[in-house]
mmCIF file of C-alpha atoms in Angstrom:
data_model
loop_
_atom_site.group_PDB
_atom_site.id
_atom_site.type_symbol
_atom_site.label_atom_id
_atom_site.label_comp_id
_atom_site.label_asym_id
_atom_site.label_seq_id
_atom_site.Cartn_x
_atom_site.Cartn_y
_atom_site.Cartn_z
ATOM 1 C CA UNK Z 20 0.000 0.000 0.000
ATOM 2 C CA UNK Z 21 1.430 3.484 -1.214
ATOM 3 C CA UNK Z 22 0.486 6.531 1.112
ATOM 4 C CA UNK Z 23 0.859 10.114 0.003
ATOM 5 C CA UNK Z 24 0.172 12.713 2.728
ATOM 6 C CA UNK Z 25 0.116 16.479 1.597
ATOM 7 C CA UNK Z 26 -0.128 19.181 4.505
ATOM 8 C CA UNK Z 27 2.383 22.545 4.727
ATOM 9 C CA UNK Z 28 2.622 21.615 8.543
ATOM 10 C CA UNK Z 29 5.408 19.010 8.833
ATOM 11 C CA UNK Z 30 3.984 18.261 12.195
ATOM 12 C CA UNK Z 31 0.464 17.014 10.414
ATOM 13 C CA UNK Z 32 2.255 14.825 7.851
ATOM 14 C CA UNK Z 33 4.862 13.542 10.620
ATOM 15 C CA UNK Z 34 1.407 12.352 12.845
ATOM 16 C CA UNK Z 35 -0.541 10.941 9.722
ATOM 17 C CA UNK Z 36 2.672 9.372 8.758
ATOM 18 C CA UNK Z 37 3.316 7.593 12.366
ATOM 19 C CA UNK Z 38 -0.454 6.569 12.698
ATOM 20 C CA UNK Z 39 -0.967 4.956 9.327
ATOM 21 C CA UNK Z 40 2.460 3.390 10.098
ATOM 22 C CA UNK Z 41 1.179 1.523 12.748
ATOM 23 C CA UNK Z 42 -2.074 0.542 10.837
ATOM 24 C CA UNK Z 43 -0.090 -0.426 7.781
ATOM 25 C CA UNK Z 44 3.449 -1.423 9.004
ATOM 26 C CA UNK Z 45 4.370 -2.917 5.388
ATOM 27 C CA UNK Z 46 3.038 0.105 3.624
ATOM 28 C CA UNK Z 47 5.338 2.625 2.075
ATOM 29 C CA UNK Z 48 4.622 6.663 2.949
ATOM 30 C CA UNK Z 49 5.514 9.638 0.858
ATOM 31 C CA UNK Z 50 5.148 13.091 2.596
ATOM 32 C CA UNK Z 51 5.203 16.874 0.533
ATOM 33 C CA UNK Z 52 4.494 20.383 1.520
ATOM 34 C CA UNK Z 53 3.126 21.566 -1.598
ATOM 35 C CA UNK Z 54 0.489 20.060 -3.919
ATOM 36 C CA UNK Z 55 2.923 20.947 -6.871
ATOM 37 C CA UNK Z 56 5.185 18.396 -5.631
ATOM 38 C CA UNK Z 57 3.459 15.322 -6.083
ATOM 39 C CA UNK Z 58 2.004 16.123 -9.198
ATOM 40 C CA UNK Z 59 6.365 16.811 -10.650
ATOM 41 C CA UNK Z 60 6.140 12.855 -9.260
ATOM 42 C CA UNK Z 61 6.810 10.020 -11.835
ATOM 43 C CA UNK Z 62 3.689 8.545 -10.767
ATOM 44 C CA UNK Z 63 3.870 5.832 -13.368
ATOM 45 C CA UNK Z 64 6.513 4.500 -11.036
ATOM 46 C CA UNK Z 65 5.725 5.155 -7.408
ATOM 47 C CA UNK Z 66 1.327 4.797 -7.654
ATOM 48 C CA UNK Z 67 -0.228 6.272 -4.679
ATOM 49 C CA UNK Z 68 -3.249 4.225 -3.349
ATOM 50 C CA UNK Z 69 -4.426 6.346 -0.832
ATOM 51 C CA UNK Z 70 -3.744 10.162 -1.058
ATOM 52 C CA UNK Z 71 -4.500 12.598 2.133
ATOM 53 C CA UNK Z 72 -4.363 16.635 0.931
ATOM 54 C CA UNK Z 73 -5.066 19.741 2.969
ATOM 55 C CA UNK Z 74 -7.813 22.028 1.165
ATOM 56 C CA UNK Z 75 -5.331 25.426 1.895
ATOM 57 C CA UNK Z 76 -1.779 24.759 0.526
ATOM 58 C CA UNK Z 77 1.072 27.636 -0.882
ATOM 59 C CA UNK Z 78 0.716 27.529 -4.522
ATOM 60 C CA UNK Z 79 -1.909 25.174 -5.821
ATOM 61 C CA UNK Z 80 -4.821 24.108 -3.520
ATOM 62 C CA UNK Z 81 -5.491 20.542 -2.515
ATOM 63 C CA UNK Z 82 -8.915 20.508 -4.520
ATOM 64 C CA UNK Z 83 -7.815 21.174 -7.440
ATOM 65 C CA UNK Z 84 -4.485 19.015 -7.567
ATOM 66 C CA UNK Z 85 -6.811 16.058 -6.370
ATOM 67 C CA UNK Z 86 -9.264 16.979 -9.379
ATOM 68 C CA UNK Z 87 -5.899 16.780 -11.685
ATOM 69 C CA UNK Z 88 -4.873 13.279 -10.045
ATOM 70 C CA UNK Z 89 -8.012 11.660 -10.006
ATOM 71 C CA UNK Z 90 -8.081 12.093 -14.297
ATOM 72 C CA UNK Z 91 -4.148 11.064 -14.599
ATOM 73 C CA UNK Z 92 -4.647 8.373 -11.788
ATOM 74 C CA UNK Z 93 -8.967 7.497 -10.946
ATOM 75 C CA UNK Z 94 -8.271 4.484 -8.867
ATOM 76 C CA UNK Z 95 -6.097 6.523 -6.401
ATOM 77 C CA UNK Z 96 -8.232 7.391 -3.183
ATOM 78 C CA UNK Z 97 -8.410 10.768 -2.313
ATOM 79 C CA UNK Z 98 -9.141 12.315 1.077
ATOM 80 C CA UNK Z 99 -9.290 15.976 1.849
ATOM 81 C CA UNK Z 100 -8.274 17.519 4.951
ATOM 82 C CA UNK Z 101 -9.235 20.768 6.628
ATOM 83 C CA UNK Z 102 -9.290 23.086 8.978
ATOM 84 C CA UNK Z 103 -12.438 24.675 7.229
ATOM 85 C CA UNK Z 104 -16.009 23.665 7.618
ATOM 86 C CA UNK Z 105 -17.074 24.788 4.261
ATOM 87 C CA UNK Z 106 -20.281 23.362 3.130
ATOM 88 C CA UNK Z 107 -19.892 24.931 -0.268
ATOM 89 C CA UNK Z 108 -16.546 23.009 -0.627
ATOM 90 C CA UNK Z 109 -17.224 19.756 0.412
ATOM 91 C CA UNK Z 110 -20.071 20.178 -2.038
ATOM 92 C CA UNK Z 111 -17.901 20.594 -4.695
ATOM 93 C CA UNK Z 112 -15.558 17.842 -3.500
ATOM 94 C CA UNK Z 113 -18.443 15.380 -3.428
ATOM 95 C CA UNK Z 114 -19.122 16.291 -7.352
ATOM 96 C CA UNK Z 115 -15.226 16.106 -8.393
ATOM 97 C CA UNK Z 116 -15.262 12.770 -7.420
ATOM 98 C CA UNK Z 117 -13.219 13.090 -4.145
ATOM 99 C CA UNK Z 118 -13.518 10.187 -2.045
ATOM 100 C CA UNK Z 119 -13.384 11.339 1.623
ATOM 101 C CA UNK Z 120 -13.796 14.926 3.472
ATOM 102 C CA UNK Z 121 -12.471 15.016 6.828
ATOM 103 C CA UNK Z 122 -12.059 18.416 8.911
ATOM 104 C CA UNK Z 123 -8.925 18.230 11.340
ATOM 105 C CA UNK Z 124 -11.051 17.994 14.299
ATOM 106 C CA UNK Z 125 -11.586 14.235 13.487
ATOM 107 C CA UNK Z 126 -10.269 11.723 15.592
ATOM 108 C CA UNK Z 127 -7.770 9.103 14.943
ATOM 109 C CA UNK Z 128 -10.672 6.383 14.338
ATOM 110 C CA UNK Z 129 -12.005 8.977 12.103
ATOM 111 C CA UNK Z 130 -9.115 8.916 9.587
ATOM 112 C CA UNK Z 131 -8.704 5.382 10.054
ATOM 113 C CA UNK Z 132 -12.125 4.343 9.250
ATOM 114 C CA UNK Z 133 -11.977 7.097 6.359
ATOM 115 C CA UNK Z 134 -9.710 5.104 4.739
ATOM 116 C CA UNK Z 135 -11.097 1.947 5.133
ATOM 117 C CA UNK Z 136 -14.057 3.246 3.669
ATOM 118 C CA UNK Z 137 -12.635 4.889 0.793
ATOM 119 C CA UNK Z 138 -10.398 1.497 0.196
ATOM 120 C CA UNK Z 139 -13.872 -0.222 0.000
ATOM 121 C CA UNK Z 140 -15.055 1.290 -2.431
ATOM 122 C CA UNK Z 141 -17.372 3.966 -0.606
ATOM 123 C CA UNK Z 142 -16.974 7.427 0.476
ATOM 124 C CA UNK Z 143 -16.709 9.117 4.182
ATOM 125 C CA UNK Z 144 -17.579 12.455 5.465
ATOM 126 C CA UNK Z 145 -16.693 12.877 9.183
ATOM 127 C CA UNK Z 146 -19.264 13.059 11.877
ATOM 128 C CA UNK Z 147 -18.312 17.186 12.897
ATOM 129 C CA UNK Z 148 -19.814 17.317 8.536
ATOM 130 C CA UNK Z 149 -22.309 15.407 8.583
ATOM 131 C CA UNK Z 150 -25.011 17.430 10.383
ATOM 132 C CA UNK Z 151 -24.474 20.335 8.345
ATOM 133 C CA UNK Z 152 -24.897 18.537 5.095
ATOM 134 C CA UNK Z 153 -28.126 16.824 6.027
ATOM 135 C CA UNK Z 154 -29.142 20.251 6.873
ATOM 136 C CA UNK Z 155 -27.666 21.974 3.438
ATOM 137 C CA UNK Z 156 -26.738 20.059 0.456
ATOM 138 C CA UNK Z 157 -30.073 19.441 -0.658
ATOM 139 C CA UNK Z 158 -31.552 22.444 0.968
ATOM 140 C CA UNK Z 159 -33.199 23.869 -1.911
ATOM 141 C CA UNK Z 160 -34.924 20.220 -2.703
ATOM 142 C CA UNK Z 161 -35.867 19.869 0.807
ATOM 143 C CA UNK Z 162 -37.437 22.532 1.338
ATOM 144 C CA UNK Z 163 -39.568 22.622 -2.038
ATOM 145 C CA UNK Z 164 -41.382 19.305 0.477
ATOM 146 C CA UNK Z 165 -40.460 20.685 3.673
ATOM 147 C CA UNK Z 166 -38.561 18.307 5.182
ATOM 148 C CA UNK Z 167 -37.525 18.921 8.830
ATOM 149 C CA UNK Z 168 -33.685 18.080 9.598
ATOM 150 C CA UNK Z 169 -34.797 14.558 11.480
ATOM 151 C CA UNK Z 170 -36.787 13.485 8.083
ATOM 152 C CA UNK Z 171 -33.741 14.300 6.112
ATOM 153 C CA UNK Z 172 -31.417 11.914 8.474
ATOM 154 C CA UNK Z 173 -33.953 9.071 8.297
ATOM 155 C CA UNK Z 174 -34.463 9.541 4.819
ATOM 156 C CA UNK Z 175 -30.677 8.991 3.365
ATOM 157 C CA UNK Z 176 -30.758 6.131 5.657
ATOM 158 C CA UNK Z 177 -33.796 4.598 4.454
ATOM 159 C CA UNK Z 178 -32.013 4.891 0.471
ATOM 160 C CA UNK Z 179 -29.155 3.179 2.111
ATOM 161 C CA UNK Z 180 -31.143 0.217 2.450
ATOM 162 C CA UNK Z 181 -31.314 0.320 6.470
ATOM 163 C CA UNK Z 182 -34.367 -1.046 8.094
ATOM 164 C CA UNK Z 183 -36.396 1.360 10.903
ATOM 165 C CA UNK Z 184 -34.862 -0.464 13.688
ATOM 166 C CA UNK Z 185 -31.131 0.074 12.669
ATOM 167 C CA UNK Z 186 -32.325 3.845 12.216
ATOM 168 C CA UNK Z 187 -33.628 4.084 15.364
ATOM 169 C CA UNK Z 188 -30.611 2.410 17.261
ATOM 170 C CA UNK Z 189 -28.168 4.542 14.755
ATOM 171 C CA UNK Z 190 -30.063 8.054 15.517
ATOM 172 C CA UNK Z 191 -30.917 6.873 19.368
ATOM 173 C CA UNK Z 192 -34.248 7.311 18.750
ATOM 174 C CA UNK Z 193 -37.606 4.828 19.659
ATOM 175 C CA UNK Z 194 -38.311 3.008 16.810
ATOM 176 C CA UNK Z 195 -42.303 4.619 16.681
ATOM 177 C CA UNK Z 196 -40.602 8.356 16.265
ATOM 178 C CA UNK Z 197 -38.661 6.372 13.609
ATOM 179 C CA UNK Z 198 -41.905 5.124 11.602
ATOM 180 C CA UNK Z 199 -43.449 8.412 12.573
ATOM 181 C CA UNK Z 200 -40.833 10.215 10.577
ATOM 182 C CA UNK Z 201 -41.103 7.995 7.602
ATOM 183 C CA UNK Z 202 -45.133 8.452 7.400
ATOM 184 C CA UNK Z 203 -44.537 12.107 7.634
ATOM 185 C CA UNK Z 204 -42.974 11.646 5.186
ATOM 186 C CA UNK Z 205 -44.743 9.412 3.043
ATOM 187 C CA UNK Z 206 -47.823 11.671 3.417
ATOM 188 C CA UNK Z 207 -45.858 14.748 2.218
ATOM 189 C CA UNK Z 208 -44.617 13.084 -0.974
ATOM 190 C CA UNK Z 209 -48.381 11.534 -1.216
ATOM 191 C CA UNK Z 210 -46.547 8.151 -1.580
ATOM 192 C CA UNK Z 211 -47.903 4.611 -0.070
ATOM 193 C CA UNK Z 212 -44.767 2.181 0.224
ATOM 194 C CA UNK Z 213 -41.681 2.796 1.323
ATOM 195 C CA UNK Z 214 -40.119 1.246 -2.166
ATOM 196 C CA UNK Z 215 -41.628 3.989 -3.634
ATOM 197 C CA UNK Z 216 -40.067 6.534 -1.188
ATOM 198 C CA UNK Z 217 -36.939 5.254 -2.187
ATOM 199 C CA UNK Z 218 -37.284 5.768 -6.059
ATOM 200 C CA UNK Z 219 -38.834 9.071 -5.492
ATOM 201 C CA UNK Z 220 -36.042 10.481 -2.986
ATOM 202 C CA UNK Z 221 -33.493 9.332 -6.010
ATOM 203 C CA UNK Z 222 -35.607 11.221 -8.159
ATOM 204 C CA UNK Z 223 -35.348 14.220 -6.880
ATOM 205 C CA UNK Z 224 -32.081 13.986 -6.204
ATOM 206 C CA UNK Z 225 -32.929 13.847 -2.137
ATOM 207 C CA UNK Z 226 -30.400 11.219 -1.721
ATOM 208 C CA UNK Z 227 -26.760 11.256 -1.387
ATOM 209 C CA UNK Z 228 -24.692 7.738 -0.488
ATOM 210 C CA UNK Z 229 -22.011 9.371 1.460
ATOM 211 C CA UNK Z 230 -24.344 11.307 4.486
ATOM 212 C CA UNK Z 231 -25.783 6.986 4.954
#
């Protein structure tokens, strides 16, 4: 496993370094300052799997040199880190194709199971994000059917394929507020079955995989 960690602190990219060290002791780590740098890289020789970028670099920013390694390289995993809770951003992330946001406030099982996720297959948005995209990145749909922010939640859960009872033990709720929240909204959409909630959420474009 090839690890490429990109943060102008050296103290960020020592700490990533040492914890994914101990995850994956046979892995080999590269470490850079600048976004520039990896990209100069003869990547047809060293491939990174997994690539972890700050958002705010000197010179080029991490979004954009992830955008320009995910067309040169689209199996390599990207992660973004930051410092910045910018909805707008990890918005625009989410369309680019980047595989995982995390803000720097995330613990060290955060990053872990980030990339374990993004390894996978899937993609990961950190706990500290994922309130505040329930509540924005489909605002404008979601409020065309007035959606409260506890129907959104149960609602990208229910499109993930999870039954009311792992909702309820998930959001720590009873499992009656649960179904209450999916006839709500059921009656708002003017929909019978909960298959049909489904298709209609994708629709409407109500639904995103990584807030599941």
């Amino acid at each position: 496993m090839n690890f490429c960690i990109i943060d102008d602190h050296l103290l960020i990219t020592q700490f990533i370094k040492r914890l994914l060290t101990k995850e994956y002791p046979e892995s080999s780590f590269k470490t850079y300052l600048k976004a520039e740098a990896l990209l100069a890289e003869k990547l047809d020789q060293w491939y990174p799997d997994v690539v972890i970028c700050d958002v705010l670099l000197p010179g080029m920013n991490g979004l954009d040199m992830l955008t320009i390694l995910k067309q040169q390289l689209p199996n390599t995993k990207t992660i973004l880190l930051t410092s910045l809770i910018d909805i707008g951003m990890v918005k625009q992330a989410m369309r680019l194709g980047i595989d995982g946001y995390l803000t720097k406030d995330a613990s060290e099982e955060e990053l872990l199971e980030a990339i374990k996720t993004v390894l996978a297959g899937g993609r990961y948005v950190n706990a500290s994000l994922k309130d505040k995209l329930v509540e924005h990145i489909f605002s404008d749909q979601a409020t065309e059917f007035h959606l409260s922010t506890r129907e959104k939640e149960v609602l990208q859960k229910i499109c993930a394929g999870k039954t009311p009872k792992e909702i309820a033990y998930d959001m720590k709720l009873s499992l009656h507020t649960v179904q209450q929240y999916i006839k709500n909204m059921m009656r708002k959409f003017n929909i019978k079955r909960t298959t049909e909630l489904v298709v209609f959420a994708i629709q409407k474009g109500l639904y995103n995989p990584a807030l599941s």
